[in-house]
Short mmCIF file of C-alpha atoms in Angstrom, two decimals:
data_model
loop_
_atom_site.label_atom_id
_atom_site.label_comp_id
_atom_site.label_asym_id
_atom_site.label_seq_id
_atom_site.Cartn_x
_atom_site.Cartn_y
_atom_site.Cartn_z
CA UNK A 1 106.09 53.24 13.45
CA UNK A 2 104.61 56.28 11.64
CA UNK A 3 101.67 55.86 9.30
CA UNK A 4 102.56 55.93 5.62
CA UNK A 5 100.40 58.65 4.08
CA UNK A 6 101.72 58.28 0.55
CA UNK A 7 98.80 56.01 -0.39
CA UNK A 8 95.13 56.81 -0.75
CA UNK A 9 93.38 58.46 2.17
CA UNK A 10 91.15 56.15 4.23
CA UNK A 11 87.52 56.11 3.17
CA UNK A 12 86.28 54.96 6.58
CA UNK A 13 87.58 56.21 9.94
CA UNK A 14 86.53 54.29 13.04
CA UNK A 15 87.64 55.23 16.52
CA UNK A 16 87.14 53.89 20.00
CA UNK A 17 85.98 56.60 22.43
CA UNK A 18 87.43 56.30 25.94
CA UNK A 19 91.21 56.47 26.04
CA UNK A 20 91.28 57.12 22.31
CA UNK A 21 88.95 59.73 20.80
CA UNK A 22 88.42 61.74 23.97
CA UNK A 23 91.02 63.02 26.42
CA UNK A 24 91.39 61.88 30.01
CA UNK A 25 89.09 64.79 30.87
CA UNK A 26 86.39 63.46 28.54
CA UNK A 27 86.83 66.12 25.88
CA UNK A 28 87.09 66.06 22.09
CA UNK A 29 89.92 68.47 21.31
CA UNK A 30 89.47 71.29 18.80
CA UNK A 31 92.32 69.82 16.76
CA UNK A 32 90.65 66.41 16.49
CA UNK A 33 87.21 67.86 15.80
CA UNK A 34 88.66 69.97 12.96
CA UNK A 35 90.41 67.08 11.20
CA UNK A 36 87.32 64.87 11.45
CA UNK A 37 85.25 67.62 9.82
CA UNK A 38 87.84 68.02 7.06
CA UNK A 39 87.85 64.28 6.45
CA UNK A 40 84.07 64.08 6.17
CA UNK A 41 83.97 67.13 3.90
CA UNK A 42 86.32 65.34 1.50
CA UNK A 43 84.01 62.31 1.36
CA UNK A 44 85.40 60.02 4.07
CA UNK A 45 82.98 58.27 6.40
CA UNK A 46 83.40 58.44 10.17
CA UNK A 47 82.08 56.25 12.97
CA UNK A 48 82.71 55.60 16.65
CA UNK A 49 83.08 52.10 18.13
CA UNK A 50 82.71 51.79 21.87
CA UNK A 51 81.88 49.51 24.75
CA UNK A 52 79.43 52.16 25.94
CA UNK A 53 75.69 51.69 25.43
CA UNK A 54 74.18 54.18 23.01
CA UNK A 55 72.54 56.02 25.94
CA UNK A 56 76.01 57.04 27.14
CA UNK A 57 77.07 58.67 23.87
CA UNK A 58 75.42 62.04 24.36
CA UNK A 59 78.32 63.71 26.27
CA UNK A 60 80.62 62.83 23.37
CA UNK A 61 78.28 63.48 20.45
CA UNK A 62 77.32 66.91 21.77
CA UNK A 63 80.96 67.93 21.22
CA UNK A 64 80.77 67.13 17.49
CA UNK A 65 79.16 69.11 14.67
CA UNK A 66 78.03 65.85 13.03
CA UNK A 67 76.17 62.71 14.11
CA UNK A 68 78.16 59.60 13.17
CA UNK A 69 76.62 56.16 13.17
CA UNK A 70 78.08 54.40 16.21
CA UNK A 71 79.01 50.83 17.04
CA UNK A 72 78.02 50.42 20.70
CA UNK A 73 78.18 47.75 23.41
CA UNK A 74 81.33 46.26 21.84
CA UNK A 75 79.59 45.66 18.52
CA UNK A 76 76.28 44.34 19.81
CA UNK A 77 74.39 47.50 18.83
CA UNK A 78 74.68 49.83 15.83
CA UNK A 79 73.01 53.15 16.55
CA UNK A 80 72.17 56.18 14.41
CA UNK A 81 72.07 59.33 16.59
CA UNK A 82 70.69 61.41 13.71
CA UNK A 83 67.42 59.48 13.93
CA UNK A 84 67.79 58.14 17.51
CA UNK A 85 67.34 54.63 16.13
CA UNK A 86 68.97 51.27 16.71
CA UNK A 87 69.89 50.03 13.24
CA UNK A 88 71.03 46.56 14.23
CA UNK A 89 71.44 44.51 17.40
CA UNK A 90 72.92 41.15 18.41
CA UNK A 91 71.50 39.84 21.70
CA UNK A 92 72.67 37.14 24.10
CA UNK A 93 69.98 34.58 24.89
CA UNK A 94 68.98 33.83 28.49
CA UNK A 95 70.32 30.28 28.13
CA UNK A 96 73.74 31.54 26.96
CA UNK A 97 73.92 34.00 29.84
CA UNK A 98 72.99 31.23 32.28
CA UNK A 99 75.96 29.15 31.09
CA UNK A 100 78.33 32.10 31.42
CA UNK A 101 77.06 32.84 34.92
CA UNK A 102 77.52 29.19 35.85
CA UNK A 103 81.14 29.34 34.64
CA UNK A 104 81.79 32.60 36.52
CA UNK A 105 80.31 31.14 39.69
CA UNK A 106 82.75 28.23 39.49
CA UNK A 107 85.90 30.29 39.10
CA UNK A 108 84.86 33.18 41.37
CA UNK A 109 83.27 31.05 44.07
CA UNK A 110 85.39 32.51 46.88
CA UNK A 111 85.53 36.08 45.54
CA UNK A 112 82.73 38.65 45.98
CA UNK A 113 81.31 39.55 42.56
CA UNK A 114 78.13 40.63 40.84
CA UNK A 115 76.44 40.78 37.45
CA UNK A 116 74.87 43.35 35.17
CA UNK A 117 73.15 43.39 31.79
CA UNK A 118 72.85 45.97 29.07
CA UNK A 119 69.49 45.61 27.32
CA UNK A 120 69.13 47.15 23.88
CA UNK A 121 66.03 49.31 24.17
CA UNK A 122 65.16 51.56 21.26
CA UNK A 123 66.28 55.09 22.09
CA UNK A 124 69.12 56.94 23.76
CA UNK A 125 66.47 58.41 26.02
CA UNK A 126 65.16 55.07 27.35
CA UNK A 127 65.04 55.02 31.17
CA UNK A 128 68.39 53.82 32.51
CA UNK A 129 66.80 51.60 35.14
CA UNK A 130 65.03 49.62 32.39
CA UNK A 131 68.13 49.07 30.26
CA UNK A 132 71.09 48.78 32.63
CA UNK A 133 70.25 46.34 35.39
CA UNK A 134 72.55 44.94 38.07
CA UNK A 135 72.54 42.55 41.00
CA UNK A 136 73.06 44.02 44.49
CA UNK A 137 76.62 42.60 44.55
CA UNK A 138 77.70 44.58 41.47
CA UNK A 139 79.45 47.16 43.71
CA UNK A 140 77.12 50.10 43.52
CA UNK A 141 78.73 53.52 43.29
CA UNK A 142 77.75 56.97 42.09
CA UNK A 143 77.41 55.77 38.49
CA UNK A 144 75.11 52.96 39.58
CA UNK A 145 72.58 55.02 41.50
CA UNK A 146 70.11 55.16 38.63
CA UNK A 147 70.45 51.53 37.51
CA UNK A 148 67.78 48.89 37.98
CA UNK A 149 68.54 46.26 40.64
CA UNK A 150 67.35 42.66 40.72
CA UNK A 151 68.47 39.09 41.45
CA UNK A 152 70.66 37.09 39.07
CA UNK A 153 67.95 34.83 37.69
CA UNK A 154 65.65 37.73 36.85
CA UNK A 155 68.62 39.64 35.43
CA UNK A 156 69.33 36.97 32.80
CA UNK A 157 65.71 36.07 32.07
CA UNK A 158 65.54 38.39 29.03
CA UNK A 159 67.90 38.79 26.04
CA UNK A 160 70.66 41.37 26.48
CA UNK A 161 73.24 43.07 24.31
CA UNK A 162 75.90 42.48 26.93
CA UNK A 163 76.38 40.58 30.18
CA UNK A 164 78.81 42.08 32.70
CA UNK A 165 80.71 40.37 35.49
CA UNK A 166 82.19 42.72 38.08
CA UNK A 167 84.69 42.02 40.88
CA UNK A 168 86.25 44.96 42.69
CA UNK A 169 89.11 42.96 44.22
CA UNK A 170 90.56 41.84 40.88
CA UNK A 171 91.74 43.49 37.68
CA UNK A 172 89.89 42.85 34.45
CA UNK A 173 92.90 40.96 33.10
CA UNK A 174 92.89 38.65 36.12
CA UNK A 175 89.18 38.01 35.71
CA UNK A 176 89.61 37.40 31.99
CA UNK A 177 92.29 34.76 32.63
CA UNK A 178 89.89 32.90 34.91
CA UNK A 179 86.61 33.27 33.03
CA UNK A 180 87.49 33.28 29.32
CA UNK A 181 88.88 29.70 29.23
CA UNK A 182 85.64 28.47 30.81
CA UNK A 183 83.39 30.00 28.13
CA UNK A 184 83.04 28.25 24.78
CA UNK A 185 83.68 30.83 22.00
CA UNK A 186 80.71 29.30 20.19
CA UNK A 187 78.57 30.29 23.16
CA UNK A 188 79.78 33.85 23.84
CA UNK A 189 82.58 36.35 23.23
CA UNK A 190 84.48 37.48 26.35
CA UNK A 191 86.52 40.70 26.52
CA UNK A 192 87.20 43.79 28.66
CA UNK A 193 87.63 47.52 28.08
CA UNK A 194 88.78 48.83 31.46
CA UNK A 195 91.22 47.70 34.13
CA UNK A 196 88.97 47.81 37.18
CA UNK A 197 87.53 44.32 37.49
CA UNK A 198 84.90 44.24 34.75
CA UNK A 199 84.40 41.51 32.15
CA UNK A 200 82.07 42.06 29.17
CA UNK A 201 80.29 39.20 27.41
CA UNK A 202 78.58 39.41 24.01
CA UNK A 203 77.18 37.04 21.39
CA UNK A 204 79.74 34.74 19.74
CA UNK A 205 81.50 36.50 16.91
CA UNK A 206 80.17 39.87 18.04
CA UNK A 207 82.89 42.43 18.65
CA UNK A 208 83.77 45.89 17.38
CA UNK A 209 84.97 44.39 14.10
CA UNK A 210 81.49 42.96 13.49
CA UNK A 211 80.04 46.45 13.93
CA UNK A 212 82.73 47.89 11.68
CA UNK A 213 81.80 45.41 8.96
CA UNK A 214 78.21 46.65 9.21
CA UNK A 215 79.41 50.23 8.71
CA UNK A 216 81.64 49.24 5.81
CA UNK A 217 78.72 47.56 4.05
CA UNK A 218 76.51 50.55 4.78
CA UNK A 219 79.01 52.92 3.14
CA UNK A 220 80.12 50.61 0.33
CA UNK A 221 83.76 50.35 1.42
CA UNK A 222 86.04 47.47 2.37
CA UNK A 223 88.28 46.77 5.34
CA UNK A 224 91.23 47.80 3.20
CA UNK A 225 89.67 51.28 2.93
CA UNK A 226 89.41 51.67 6.72
CA UNK A 227 91.61 53.04 9.47
CA UNK A 228 90.77 52.20 13.09
CA UNK A 229 92.02 53.51 16.43
CA UNK A 230 91.88 51.89 19.86
CA UNK A 231 93.52 51.41 23.24
CA UNK A 232 92.06 48.39 25.06
CA UNK A 233 91.65 44.62 24.49
CA UNK A 234 88.08 45.09 23.23
CA UNK A 235 89.61 47.02 20.29
CA UNK A 236 91.86 44.15 19.23
CA UNK A 237 89.55 42.63 16.61
CA UNK A 238 88.75 46.08 15.21
CA UNK A 239 92.41 46.98 14.69
CA UNK A 240 93.11 43.61 13.08
CA UNK A 241 90.11 44.02 10.76
CA UNK A 242 90.97 47.48 9.43
CA UNK A 243 93.39 48.03 6.57
CA UNK A 244 95.31 50.21 9.01
CA UNK A 245 95.02 49.52 12.72
CA UNK A 246 96.45 52.20 15.01
CA UNK A 247 97.08 51.71 18.73
CA UNK A 248 97.24 54.69 21.05
CA UNK A 249 100.44 55.45 22.95
CA UNK A 250 98.48 54.70 26.13
CA UNK A 251 97.12 51.41 24.74
CA UNK A 252 97.41 48.01 26.38
CA UNK A 253 100.62 46.21 25.32
CA UNK A 254 98.71 43.59 23.34
CA UNK A 255 97.36 46.34 21.07
CA UNK A 256 100.86 47.70 20.44
CA UNK A 257 101.85 44.20 19.34
CA UNK A 258 98.83 43.73 17.07
CA UNK A 259 98.56 47.20 15.51
CA UNK A 260 100.10 48.33 12.24
CA UNK A 261 101.14 51.58 13.88
CA UNK A 262 101.36 53.23 17.30
CA UNK A 263 100.49 56.91 17.70
CA UNK A 264 100.68 59.36 20.60
CA UNK A 265 98.36 59.15 23.61
CA UNK A 266 94.79 60.40 23.72
CA UNK A 267 96.01 63.44 25.66
CA UNK A 268 98.66 64.16 23.01
CA UNK A 269 96.35 64.35 19.96
CA UNK A 270 97.12 60.75 18.94
CA UNK A 271 94.18 60.28 16.54
CA UNK A 272 94.46 63.78 15.09
CA UNK A 273 98.19 63.41 14.39
CA UNK A 274 97.56 60.38 12.20
CA UNK A 275 94.56 61.76 10.31
CA UNK A 276 96.33 65.05 9.62
CA UNK A 277 98.69 63.13 7.35
CA UNK A 278 95.83 62.97 4.83
CA UNK A 279 93.26 65.58 5.82
#
């Protein structure tokens, strides 16, 4: 369904990054960059909302001529790249993580798996090994070579923005079906943002929509003033929160069902095509 652009232009634009704002090659297209600049020049506010920690934003932000405030770690961290400062953070307690780990151990008892945590830190330049820490069973690969490594009990002994459960022999959806029913929503929020066997756990009530509400308050706008774009289950709450929620053509089916509109894929200028209706 195409977006109706006969009404007022959105005052707040929020976009997921991977699979949405950037192409499959990790690039921000010239067409998308131009429409974002036009939107901001007319007075609209722009932010990114991602499962990435703020330390992993640099390859995206360096492609933009502006420095948007970003919702990171699925809403657990709000980060201002202009000042390299964490504006707000929600952290899981060690006791909450211990309960989630206990639940995961029950349902994954016969399946090799490991854990990781994303600690908040203070800067995008914090040492990776101090902020992203994994157990040896986390399935180390090229991306993991610079991470800190420890045992499970030490891993969850300090507050964290996000707890990760990884299992290479299952899809994320399969893991979610096993783990999510075992975790009380009052204890933690369970979601996923990729297909390859990774579950992401945050504080209860903390998701991308919570970060979007922070941005809306910061800029003095309401959800009705916002348009949001996403492609994976961790974008679901964000799309439902925004006045206009747009799923990418490459989005998970549940997002197509929940969104107000479906646009083209991230490799077919999906976000730009929608925003060009106003800007």
